[in-house]
Coordinates of C-alpha atoms and ligand atoms in Angstrom, one line a residue:
M1 CA -77.1 97.2 9.6
A2 CA -75.2 100.5 9.6
R3 CA -76.2 103.5 7.6
R4 CA -75.7 107.2 7.6
S5 CA -79.0 108.5 8.7
E6 CA -79.2 111.8 6.9
P7 CA -78.4 114.0 4.2
P8 CA -80.1 117.1 5.8
R9 CA -77.8 117.1 8.8
A10 CA -74.7 117.1 6.6
H11 CA -75.7 120.4 5.2
R12 CA -75.4 122.1 8.6
S13 CA -72.3 124.1 9.2
P14 CA -69.5 122.2 11.0
L15 CA -69.6 124.6 13.9
R16 CA -73.3 124.0 14.4
R17 CA -72.9 120.3 14.1
T18 CA -70.1 120.4 16.7
L19 CA -72.2 122.5 19.1
R20 CA -75.1 120.1 18.8
L21 CA -72.7 117.2 19.4
V22 CA -71.5 118.6 22.7
A23 CA -74.7 120.1 23.9
P24 CA -76.0 117.0 25.8
E25 CA -72.6 116.8 27.5
L26 CA -72.8 120.4 28.7
R27 CA -76.1 120.1 30.5
P28 CA -74.8 118.2 33.6
Q29 CA -72.0 120.9 33.9
R30 CA -74.4 123.8 34.2
A31 CA -73.3 124.8 37.7
M32 CA -69.7 124.8 36.7
I33 CA -70.4 126.8 33.5
C34 CA -72.4 129.4 35.5
G35 CA -69.5 129.7 37.9
G36 CA -67.1 130.2 35.1
F37 CA -69.4 132.7 33.5
L38 CA -69.6 134.8 36.7
A39 CA -65.8 134.8 37.0
L40 CA -65.6 135.8 33.4
M41 CA -67.9 138.7 33.9
A42 CA -65.8 139.8 36.8
D43 CA -62.8 139.6 34.6
V44 CA -64.5 141.8 32.0
V45 CA -65.7 144.4 34.5
F46 CA -62.2 144.8 36.0
R47 CA -60.7 144.9 32.5
V48 CA -63.1 147.9 31.8
L49 CA -62.1 149.5 35.1
E50 CA -58.4 149.0 34.6
P51 CA -57.5 152.3 32.8
W52 CA -59.6 154.5 35.1
P53 CA -57.0 155.1 37.9
M54 CA -54.5 156.2 35.2
K55 CA -57.1 158.6 33.7
Y56 CA -57.8 160.0 37.2
L57 CA -54.2 160.4 38.0
L58 CA -53.3 162.1 34.7
D59 CA -56.1 164.6 34.9
S60 CA -55.5 165.5 38.5
V61 CA -51.7 165.8 38.0
L62 CA -52.3 168.0 34.9
S63 CA -54.8 170.1 36.8
R64 CA -52.2 170.5 39.6
L65 CA -49.6 171.6 37.0
G66 CA -51.9 174.4 36.0
A67 CA -53.4 172.9 32.8
A68 CA -56.9 174.0 31.9
V69 CA -58.5 170.7 33.0
D70 CA -61.8 170.6 34.7
H71 CA -60.6 168.3 37.5
S72 CA -59.6 168.5 41.2
P73 CA -55.8 168.9 41.5
A74 CA -53.7 166.0 42.6
T75 CA -52.4 165.4 46.2
I76 CA -50.0 162.7 47.5
T77 CA -53.0 160.8 48.8
V78 CA -54.8 160.8 45.5
I79 CA -51.6 159.6 43.7
I80 CA -51.1 156.8 46.2
A81 CA -54.8 155.9 46.0
C82 CA -54.6 155.7 42.3
G83 CA -51.6 153.3 42.6
V84 CA -53.5 151.1 45.1
A85 CA -56.7 151.2 43.0
H86 CA -54.7 150.0 40.0
L87 CA -53.2 147.2 42.0
L88 CA -56.5 146.1 43.3
V89 CA -58.2 146.2 39.9
V90 CA -55.4 144.2 38.4
A91 CA -55.4 141.6 41.2
A92 CA -59.2 141.2 41.0
R93 CA -59.0 140.8 37.3
A94 CA -56.3 138.2 37.6
L95 CA -58.4 136.3 40.1
G96 CA -61.5 136.4 37.9
N97 CA -59.5 135.3 34.9
Y98 CA -57.9 132.5 36.9
L99 CA -61.3 131.2 38.2
A100 CA -62.9 131.4 34.8
T101 CA -60.0 129.5 33.2
V102 CA -60.1 126.8 35.9
C103 CA -63.9 126.4 35.6
F104 CA -64.0 126.2 31.9
A105 CA -60.9 123.9 31.7
T106 CA -62.7 121.6 34.1
V107 CA -65.9 121.7 32.1
G108 CA -63.8 121.0 29.0
A109 CA -62.1 118.0 30.4
R110 CA -65.4 116.5 31.8
V111 CA -67.2 117.2 28.5
A112 CA -64.4 115.6 26.5
A113 CA -64.4 112.5 28.8
S114 CA -68.1 112.0 28.6
L115 CA -68.3 112.7 24.9
R116 CA -65.5 110.1 24.4
A117 CA -67.3 107.6 26.5
R118 CA -70.5 108.2 24.6
L119 CA -68.7 107.8 21.3
F120 CA -66.9 104.7 22.4
H121 CA -70.2 103.1 23.5
H122 CA -71.7 104.1 20.2
V123 CA -68.9 102.6 18.1
Q124 CA -68.9 99.4 20.1
G125 CA -72.6 99.0 19.3
L126 CA -72.0 99.4 15.6
P127 CA -72.4 96.2 13.6
Q128 CA -69.5 94.2 12.1
Q129 CA -70.2 95.6 8.7
F130 CA -69.2 99.0 9.9
H131 CA -66.0 97.6 11.5
A132 CA -65.2 95.6 8.4
R133 CA -65.5 98.6 6.2
N134 CA -63.7 101.2 8.3
H135 CA -60.1 101.7 9.3
S136 CA -59.8 101.2 13.0
A137 CA -57.0 103.8 13.1
D138 CA -59.5 106.4 11.8
T139 CA -62.0 105.5 14.5
V140 CA -59.3 105.7 17.1
Q141 CA -58.2 109.1 15.8
R142 CA -61.8 110.4 16.1
L143 CA -62.1 109.0 19.6
V144 CA -58.8 110.3 20.9
G145 CA -57.2 112.9 18.7
D146 CA -60.3 114.7 17.4
I147 CA -62.0 115.0 20.8
A148 CA -58.8 116.1 22.4
R149 CA -58.4 118.9 19.8
L150 CA -62.0 120.0 20.4
Q151 CA -61.4 120.2 24.0
E152 CA -58.0 122.0 23.6
V153 CA -59.3 124.6 21.2
A154 CA -62.5 125.2 23.1
T155 CA -60.6 126.2 26.2
T156 CA -57.6 128.0 24.6
A157 CA -59.3 129.8 21.7
G158 CA -63.0 129.6 22.4
L159 CA -62.9 130.9 25.9
P160 CA -60.6 133.9 25.4
L161 CA -62.6 134.8 22.4
L162 CA -65.8 134.8 24.4
A163 CA -64.1 137.0 27.1
N164 CA -62.9 139.4 24.4
V165 CA -66.3 139.7 22.8
L166 CA -67.9 140.5 26.1
T167 CA -65.2 143.1 26.9
L168 CA -65.8 144.6 23.4
L169 CA -69.5 145.0 24.1
V170 CA -69.1 146.6 27.5
M171 CA -66.3 148.9 26.4
S172 CA -68.2 150.0 23.3
V173 CA -71.0 151.2 25.5
V174 CA -68.5 153.1 27.7
M175 CA -66.9 154.7 24.6
I176 CA -70.2 155.7 23.2
V177 CA -71.1 157.4 26.5
L178 CA -67.7 159.2 26.6
S179 CA -67.6 160.4 23.1
P180 CA -70.1 159.3 20.4
G181 CA -68.0 160.8 17.6
L182 CA -64.8 158.9 18.6
A183 CA -66.9 155.7 19.0
L184 CA -67.9 156.1 15.3
V185 CA -64.2 155.6 14.4
V186 CA -64.3 152.3 16.2
V187 CA -67.5 151.2 14.5
A188 CA -65.9 151.9 11.1
C189 CA -63.0 149.8 12.1
F190 CA -65.2 146.8 12.9
V191 CA -67.0 147.1 9.6
A192 CA -63.6 147.1 7.8
F193 CA -62.6 144.1 9.7
A194 CA -65.8 142.2 9.0
V195 CA -65.3 142.8 5.3
V196 CA -61.7 141.7 5.3
S197 CA -62.3 138.6 7.4
S198 CA -65.3 137.4 5.5
C199 CA -63.2 137.4 2.4
S200 CA -60.5 135.1 3.8
S201 CA -62.2 133.1 6.5
G202 CA -63.9 130.8 4.1
R203 CA -60.6 129.9 2.5
I204 CA -59.0 129.5 6.0
N205 CA -61.8 127.2 7.0
M206 CA -61.5 125.1 3.9
A207 CA -57.7 124.7 4.2
S208 CA -57.9 124.0 7.9
R209 CA -60.5 121.3 7.4
M210 CA -58.4 119.8 4.6
T211 CA -55.4 119.7 7.0
R212 CA -57.4 117.8 9.6
R213 CA -58.7 115.4 7.0
G214 CA -55.1 114.9 5.6
E215 CA -53.9 114.1 9.1
A216 CA -56.6 111.5 9.5
E217 CA -55.6 110.0 6.2
L218 CA -52.0 109.9 7.3
A219 CA -53.0 107.8 10.4
N220 CA -54.9 105.4 8.2
T221 CA -51.9 104.9 5.9
A222 CA -49.6 104.4 8.9
Q223 CA -51.9 101.8 10.5
E224 CA -52.5 99.9 7.3
S225 CA -48.8 99.6 6.6
L226 CA -47.8 98.7 10.2
S227 CA -50.5 96.2 10.6
S228 CA -49.3 94.4 7.5
I229 CA -45.6 94.8 8.3
R230 CA -44.9 91.1 7.8
T231 CA -46.1 91.2 4.2
V232 CA -44.5 94.5 3.6
Q233 CA -41.1 93.2 4.7
A234 CA -41.5 89.8 3.0
Y235 CA -42.2 91.5 -0.4
G236 CA -39.7 94.3 0.1
L237 CA -42.4 96.9 -0.2
E238 CA -40.9 99.3 2.3
S239 CA -40.1 102.0 -0.2
L240 CA -43.5 101.8 -1.8
V241 CA -45.2 102.2 1.5
E242 CA -42.9 105.0 2.6
R243 CA -43.7 106.8 -0.6
R244 CA -47.5 106.5 0.1
F245 CA -46.9 107.7 3.6
G246 CA -44.8 110.6 2.4
D247 CA -47.4 111.7 -0.1
A248 CA -50.1 111.7 2.5
S249 CA -47.9 113.6 4.8
Q250 CA -46.9 116.1 2.1
S251 CA -50.5 117.0 1.2
S252 CA -51.4 117.5 4.8
V253 CA -48.4 119.8 5.2
T254 CA -49.3 121.8 2.1
Q255 CA -52.8 122.5 3.3
G256 CA -51.5 123.3 6.8
V257 CA -49.0 125.8 5.5
R258 CA -51.8 127.4 3.3
A259 CA -54.1 127.7 6.3
V260 CA -51.3 129.3 8.5
G261 CA -50.4 131.7 5.7
L262 CA -54.0 132.8 5.2
A263 CA -54.5 133.3 8.9
A264 CA -51.3 135.3 9.2
G265 CA -52.4 137.5 6.3
L266 CA -55.7 138.2 8.0
E267 CA -54.0 139.0 11.2
R268 CA -51.6 141.5 9.6
A269 CA -54.5 143.1 7.7
T270 CA -56.3 143.5 11.1
D271 CA -53.2 145.1 12.6
L272 CA -53.3 147.7 9.8
I273 CA -56.9 148.5 10.3
V274 CA -56.2 148.9 14.1
G275 CA -53.3 151.2 13.2
V276 CA -55.5 153.4 11.0
A277 CA -58.2 153.6 13.7
T278 CA -55.7 154.5 16.4
A279 CA -54.2 157.2 14.3
G280 CA -57.7 158.6 13.6
V281 CA -58.6 158.6 17.3
L282 CA -55.2 160.3 18.2
V283 CA -55.7 163.1 15.7
W284 CA -59.3 163.8 16.3
G285 CA -59.1 163.1 20.0
G286 CA -56.0 165.5 20.2
L287 CA -58.0 168.2 18.6
R288 CA -60.9 167.7 21.0
V289 CA -58.6 167.9 24.0
M290 CA -57.2 171.2 22.6
S291 CA -60.7 172.5 22.3
G292 CA -61.5 171.4 25.9
A293 CA -64.2 168.9 24.9
L294 CA -62.2 166.0 26.3
T295 CA -59.7 165.8 29.1
P296 CA -56.2 164.4 28.5
G297 CA -57.1 161.5 30.8
E298 CA -60.2 160.7 28.8
L299 CA -58.1 160.5 25.6
V300 CA -55.7 158.1 27.3
L301 CA -58.7 156.1 28.5
F302 CA -60.1 156.1 25.0
T303 CA -56.9 154.9 23.3
S304 CA -56.4 152.2 25.9
Y305 CA -60.0 151.0 25.3
L306 CA -59.4 151.1 21.6
R307 CA -56.4 148.8 22.0
T308 CA -58.4 146.4 24.2
T309 CA -61.4 146.3 21.9
M310 CA -59.3 145.7 18.9
K311 CA -57.8 142.6 20.5
P312 CA -60.8 140.4 19.9
M313 CA -60.5 141.2 16.2
R314 CA -56.9 140.3 16.1
D315 CA -57.6 137.1 18.1
L316 CA -60.4 136.2 15.8
A317 CA -58.0 136.3 12.9
K318 CA -55.5 134.3 14.9
Y319 CA -58.0 131.8 16.1
T320 CA -60.1 131.3 12.9
G321 CA -57.8 128.6 11.6
R322 CA -57.6 126.8 14.9
I323 CA -61.3 126.9 15.4
S324 CA -62.1 125.6 12.0
R325 CA -59.6 122.8 12.5
A326 CA -61.5 122.0 15.7
T327 CA -64.8 122.1 14.0
A328 CA -63.4 119.8 11.3
S329 CA -62.6 117.5 14.2
G330 CA -66.1 118.0 15.6
E331 CA -67.6 117.2 12.2
R332 CA -65.6 113.9 12.1
V333 CA -66.9 112.9 15.5
A334 CA -70.5 113.9 14.5
D335 CA -70.2 111.9 11.3
L336 CA -69.2 108.8 13.3
M337 CA -72.0 109.5 15.8
A338 CA -74.5 109.8 12.9
I339 CA -74.0 106.2 11.8
T340 CA -76.8 104.3 13.3
S341 CA -77.2 100.7 14.1
E342 CA -80.4 98.9 13.6
I343 CA -79.2 96.1 15.8
T344 CA -80.4 97.2 19.2
D345 CA -81.9 95.7 22.3
P346 CA -85.7 95.4 22.2
S347 CA -87.5 97.7 24.6
H348 CA -89.1 94.8 26.4
P349 CA -86.9 91.8 25.9
V350 CA -88.2 88.3 26.4
V351 CA -86.1 86.6 29.1
L352 CA -85.5 82.9 28.7
D353 CA -85.1 80.9 31.9
K354 CA -83.3 78.1 30.3
V355 CA -82.0 78.1 26.8
R356 CA -82.5 74.7 25.1
G357 CA -80.8 75.4 21.9
R358 CA -83.5 74.9 19.2
I359 CA -82.7 77.0 16.2
E360 CA -84.9 77.9 13.3
F361 CA -84.4 79.9 10.1
R362 CA -87.7 80.9 8.6
G363 CA -87.5 82.2 5.1
V364 CA -84.4 84.1 5.9
T365 CA -82.9 86.4 3.3
A366 CA -79.7 88.3 4.1
A367 CA -78.0 91.0 2.1
Y368 CA -75.0 93.3 2.3
E369 CA -75.9 96.7 0.9
G370 CA -78.7 95.4 -1.2
V371 CA -76.7 92.4 -2.5
V372 CA -78.5 89.2 -1.5
V373 CA -76.2 86.6 -0.1
L374 CA -78.7 84.3 1.5
D375 CA -81.9 83.6 -0.3
D376 CA -85.0 82.4 1.5
I377 CA -83.3 79.9 3.8
D378 CA -85.5 77.5 5.8
L379 CA -83.6 75.4 8.4
R380 CA -84.7 73.8 11.6
I381 CA -82.1 72.5 14.1
A382 CA -83.1 70.5 17.1
P383 CA -81.5 71.0 20.5
G384 CA -78.3 69.0 20.7
E385 CA -78.1 68.4 17.0
H386 CA -74.6 68.7 15.4
V387 CA -74.7 70.3 12.0
A388 CA -71.8 70.8 9.6
I389 CA -72.2 73.7 7.2
I390 CA -70.2 73.2 4.1
G391 CA -70.0 74.8 0.7
P392 CA -67.7 76.9 -1.5
S393 CA -66.1 80.1 -0.3
G394 CA -68.4 83.1 -0.6
S395 CA -71.5 81.0 -0.6
G396 CA -72.9 82.6 2.6
K397 CA -71.9 80.2 5.4
S398 CA -70.3 82.8 7.7
T399 CA -73.3 85.1 7.0
L400 CA -75.7 82.3 8.0
V401 CA -74.0 81.8 11.4
S402 CA -73.5 85.5 12.1
L403 CA -77.2 85.8 11.9
L404 CA -77.3 83.7 15.1
V405 CA -75.6 86.3 17.2
R406 CA -77.2 89.2 15.4
A407 CA -73.9 90.4 13.9
I408 CA -76.3 91.2 11.1
D409 CA -80.1 91.0 10.8
P410 CA -82.0 89.4 8.0
V411 CA -83.7 91.7 5.5
D412 CA -86.5 89.2 5.3
G413 CA -87.7 86.2 7.4
Q414 CA -86.8 85.4 11.0
V415 CA -84.2 83.6 13.0
L416 CA -85.6 82.0 16.1
L417 CA -84.0 80.5 19.3
D418 CA -86.2 78.2 21.2
G419 CA -89.2 79.5 19.2
H420 CA -88.5 83.2 20.0
P421 CA -87.4 85.6 17.2
L422 CA -83.9 86.8 18.0
D423 CA -84.9 90.4 17.9
E424 CA -87.2 89.9 20.8
L425 CA -84.4 88.6 23.0
G426 CA -82.0 90.9 24.9
L427 CA -78.6 91.1 23.1
A428 CA -76.7 90.1 26.2
Q429 CA -78.8 87.0 26.8
L430 CA -78.6 86.0 23.1
R431 CA -74.8 86.5 22.9
S432 CA -74.2 84.5 26.1
S433 CA -76.4 81.7 24.8
V434 CA -74.4 81.4 21.6
A435 CA -70.7 80.8 21.6
L436 CA -69.2 81.8 18.3
L437 CA -65.6 80.9 17.4
H438 CA -63.9 82.3 14.4
Q439 CA -61.0 81.3 12.3
D440 CA -59.0 84.3 13.5
T441 CA -59.3 84.2 17.3
V442 CA -58.2 87.4 19.0
L443 CA -56.3 87.3 22.3
F444 CA -55.9 90.5 24.2
A445 CA -52.5 91.8 25.4
D446 CA -53.1 90.4 28.9
T447 CA -52.2 87.2 30.7
V448 CA -53.3 83.8 29.4
R449 CA -55.4 83.4 32.6
E450 CA -57.3 86.7 32.0
N451 CA -57.8 85.9 28.3
I452 CA -59.5 82.6 29.2
R453 CA -61.5 84.3 32.0
L454 CA -63.1 86.6 29.4
G455 CA -65.5 83.7 28.8
R456 CA -67.0 84.4 32.2
L457 CA -65.6 87.2 34.3
D458 CA -66.4 85.7 37.7
A459 CA -64.7 82.3 37.0
S460 CA -62.2 81.2 39.7
D461 CA -58.6 80.3 38.9
E462 CA -59.5 76.7 39.4
E463 CA -62.3 76.9 36.9
V464 CA -59.9 78.6 34.4
E465 CA -57.4 75.8 34.8
A466 CA -60.1 73.1 34.5
V467 CA -61.4 74.4 31.2
A468 CA -57.8 74.9 29.9
R469 CA -57.2 71.2 30.7
A470 CA -60.4 70.2 28.9
A471 CA -59.4 72.3 25.9
N472 CA -56.0 70.6 25.6
A473 CA -54.4 73.9 26.5
H474 CA -53.0 73.2 30.0
Q475 CA -50.0 71.3 28.7
F476 CA -48.6 74.1 26.6
I477 CA -49.5 76.8 29.0
V478 CA -47.6 75.3 31.9
G479 CA -44.7 74.8 29.5
W480 CA -44.3 78.6 29.2
P481 CA -41.9 80.2 31.7
N482 CA -44.7 82.2 33.4
G483 CA -47.4 79.6 32.9
Y484 CA -50.9 81.1 33.3
D485 CA -49.4 84.5 34.0
T486 CA -47.7 84.7 30.5
V487 CA -48.7 87.9 28.8
V488 CA -49.6 87.2 25.2
G489 CA -48.2 89.7 22.6
E490 CA -50.2 92.3 20.8
R491 CA -53.0 90.6 18.8
G492 CA -51.8 87.3 20.2
S493 CA -48.8 87.1 17.9
T494 CA -46.7 85.1 20.3
V495 CA -49.1 82.2 20.3
S496 CA -49.4 79.7 17.4
G497 CA -52.7 79.4 15.5
G498 CA -53.6 76.0 17.0
Q499 CA -52.8 77.2 20.5
K500 CA -54.9 80.3 20.0
Q501 CA -57.9 78.2 19.0
R502 CA -57.5 76.0 22.0
L503 CA -57.4 79.1 24.3
A504 CA -60.6 80.3 22.6
I505 CA -62.2 76.9 23.1
A506 CA -61.3 77.1 26.8
R507 CA -62.9 80.6 26.9
A508 CA -66.0 79.2 25.3
L509 CA -66.1 76.3 27.7
L510 CA -66.3 78.8 30.6
R511 CA -69.2 80.5 28.9
D512 CA -71.1 77.2 28.9
S513 CA -73.5 78.3 26.1
R514 CA -76.2 76.0 24.8
V515 CA -75.4 76.8 21.2
V516 CA -71.9 76.5 19.8
V517 CA -70.9 77.9 16.4
L518 CA -67.6 77.2 14.9
D519 CA -66.6 79.2 11.8
E520 CA -63.7 77.4 10.1
V521 CA -61.8 77.0 13.4
T522 CA -59.4 74.5 11.9
T523 CA -58.8 76.3 8.6
G524 CA -55.2 77.1 8.1
L525 CA -53.9 74.7 10.7
D526 CA -51.7 71.7 9.9
P527 CA -53.3 68.2 10.4
A528 CA -51.7 67.7 13.9
A529 CA -52.7 71.1 15.2
S530 CA -56.1 70.6 13.7
E531 CA -56.5 67.2 15.4
L532 CA -55.6 68.8 18.8
V533 CA -58.2 71.5 18.3
L534 CA -60.9 69.0 17.3
D535 CA -60.1 67.0 20.4
A536 CA -60.5 70.1 22.5
I537 CA -63.8 70.9 20.9
R538 CA -65.4 67.6 22.1
P539 CA -66.2 68.7 25.7
L540 CA -67.5 72.0 24.4
I541 CA -70.2 70.4 22.3
V542 CA -71.5 67.5 24.4
D543 CA -75.3 67.9 24.6
R544 CA -75.0 71.3 22.9
T545 CA -76.4 72.4 19.6
L546 CA -73.5 72.7 17.2
L547 CA -73.2 74.5 13.9
A548 CA -69.7 73.9 12.4
V549 CA -68.7 75.7 9.2
T550 CA -66.0 73.7 7.8
H551 CA -64.0 72.6 4.7
D552 CA -62.8 69.5 6.6
V553 CA -64.4 66.2 5.6
A554 CA -63.4 64.7 9.0
V555 CA -65.4 67.3 10.8
A556 CA -68.4 66.9 8.5
M557 CA -68.4 63.2 8.9
R558 CA -68.5 63.5 12.7
C559 CA -71.6 65.6 12.7
S560 CA -75.1 64.1 12.7
R561 CA -76.2 66.3 9.8
V562 CA -74.6 68.1 6.9
V563 CA -76.0 71.2 5.2
W564 CA -74.5 72.3 1.9
I565 CA -74.9 76.0 1.1
D566 CA -74.3 77.1 -2.5
R567 CA -74.7 80.7 -3.6
G568 CA -77.0 81.5 -0.7
C569 CA -79.3 78.5 -1.0
I570 CA -79.4 75.1 0.7
L571 CA -78.3 72.5 -1.9
L572 CA -78.1 69.4 0.3
D573 CA -79.3 68.6 3.8
G574 CA -79.1 65.2 5.6
P575 CA -76.9 62.8 7.6
P576 CA -73.4 62.5 6.1
A577 CA -73.8 58.7 5.5
R578 CA -77.0 59.2 3.6
L579 CA -75.5 62.0 1.5
L580 CA -72.5 59.9 0.8
A581 CA -74.7 57.2 -0.6
E582 CA -77.2 59.4 -2.4
S583 CA -75.5 62.5 -3.6
P584 CA -72.8 62.5 -6.3
T585 CA -72.0 66.1 -5.4
F586 CA -71.2 65.2 -1.8
R587 CA -69.3 62.1 -2.9
A588 CA -67.2 64.2 -5.2
W589 CA -66.4 66.7 -2.5
V590 CA -65.3 63.9 -0.1
Q591 CA -63.2 62.3 -2.8
A592 CA -61.5 65.5 -3.8
Y593 CA -60.6 66.1 -0.2
E594 CA -59.2 62.7 0.2
N595 CA -57.2 62.9 -3.0
S596 CA -55.7 66.2 -1.8
G597 CA -54.3 64.4 1.2
G598 CA -56.8 65.8 3.7
G599 CA -58.1 62.2 4.3
G600 CA -54.9 61.4 6.2
R601 CA -56.3 63.1 9.3
Ligands
LIG701 P1 -68.5 82.1 3.2 O1 -68.3 82.2 4.7 O2 -69.3 81.0 2.8 O3 -67.2 82.1 2.6 P2 -69.6 84.7 3.5 O4 -70.9 84.5 4.3 O5 -68.5 85.3 4.3 O6 -69.3 83.4 2.7 O7 -69.9 85.8 2.4 C1 -71.0 85.6 1.4 C2 -70.9 86.7 0.4 O8 -71.2 88.0 1.1 C3 -69.6 86.9 -0.3 O9 -69.9 87.2 -1.6 C4 -68.9 88.0 0.4 O10 -68.2 88.7 -0.5 C5 -70.1 88.9 0.8 N1 -69.8 89.6 2.1 C6 -69.4 89.0 3.3 N2 -69.3 89.9 4.2 C7 -69.5 91.1 3.7 C8 -69.6 92.5 4.2 N3 -69.3 92.8 5.4 N4 -69.9 93.4 3.3 C9 -70.3 93.1 2.0 N5 -70.3 91.9 1.5 C10 -69.9 90.9 2.3
LIG702 MG1 -66.6 82.3 5.9

């Protein structure tokens, strides 16, 4: 069963949850990260060195012109050396920056890919209840969009931010050494920024997260509408659906505009703070140059440092919104990752040499979110026995058979295969021993041949054709222009219901499982199509254990035993002929079916 495994974790900040999420993916990239960091440090060092040639040049030129500067006077060589030094520093800085960007972008891409693979693996392992309850569009968004956003923001906002903060630290030290008084102005500026940004960043975070959530909602609405487009068109619901889509879109836009507005406000406030600080440094620094405590070159150096150190603050304002959008994405991925599945492989699975197909339900109780739908079921089925499971809709028939492949686990009791509890068998062995066919068979957007081959991936073309013949499918397949190479449409929509079932039967034939479970495979088919499907099933179930959930009397009468489930309990159990003779309920069911015309089959 699926459940969210914590409240405590949900209290953590989105940023911390995001970091915890990617941490395991970062470990294998250690070497690359270290390389990136070294390059980044080189970038920072050269950034700090960058204004020095200019300072040197200015002071030496002024000294040459006779100003009272404590500096050696300029010569042509010094001037040219300053130019060359500047060029070298800029080139080295560019190289460092380039290498850092490449390293971190590589790390970003690798981390995103492995996080995506981990999440996909996780989602695939989640039980059907999760998939029944959740929008697949939402899951896809988390897998593709959210992880891409995390990656993009980490490399385009996170990395520059890190570089800027490092630069800020180093430059602060240099400034304090040069002139502690002036450095005080800079500190005051940081404090002012911290106050202003803490006021607005909470609101920016909130609006940005709402934007991200709104976008996800939008994708769900779109998927829901498009996947039911036939109903929408048939009932003329286009304008209703468009309105819902428009509303979802509008609310996401409103929040987005709000977030951008707030971030822009913070950025301009930061500009103002920087302006005040620069003016302060100019005035005070000018006075100190006049009094000879500072050289003109040092003042230039100082203002240039000031501009560079203020950049992280401006960027922080600019990136706040983007980073919180990204952490909202990280949170969505972490939420999905936090859903746990209790249906897992045992640590030491029992391996069965040969599955015989004996099934036993021992006091099995099954429930969905606490609501009991199967109550203390006891049922033994011998190898090779054919059992029809009948009963009203919602009585628990599908639940009973889904226990056999561990699509869900019982809350009480045990299900056994050949005397082994299912949770002691490996999931792969269990699922290859039990072939489960549903009413809505899914074909993948691939060729017919490959669709059948999914039953056993190493089957040869001849084997595929042989099972297609056995499943009454060969005829219609070769009737298509491309035969076995016909590509079926998305979700199999170009193939009729009966044809789909026969392809699924062919697939199951390849699998050659000892236990076959049919869950209403002929429901919704017309009598002729249903008859073809039943014919096709025959080779599938010879000498196999069969559980057939059905509403079809013909199917029930062909089985050696009928089990009637009503409201989660077994009401009747016996050979059809005996039930017909002894049970008025069963007789009434058969008669009602015949009266409705179903008996014509
Ligand atoms: P049947 O196949 O006999 O029609 P099911 O086994 O599908 O019945 O369902 C039995 C009961 O369990 C029904 O009341 C149904 O609403 C409920 N149910 C089935 N699947 C789920 C699910 N994934 N989550 C919650 N309830 C479910
Ligand atoms: Mg059902």
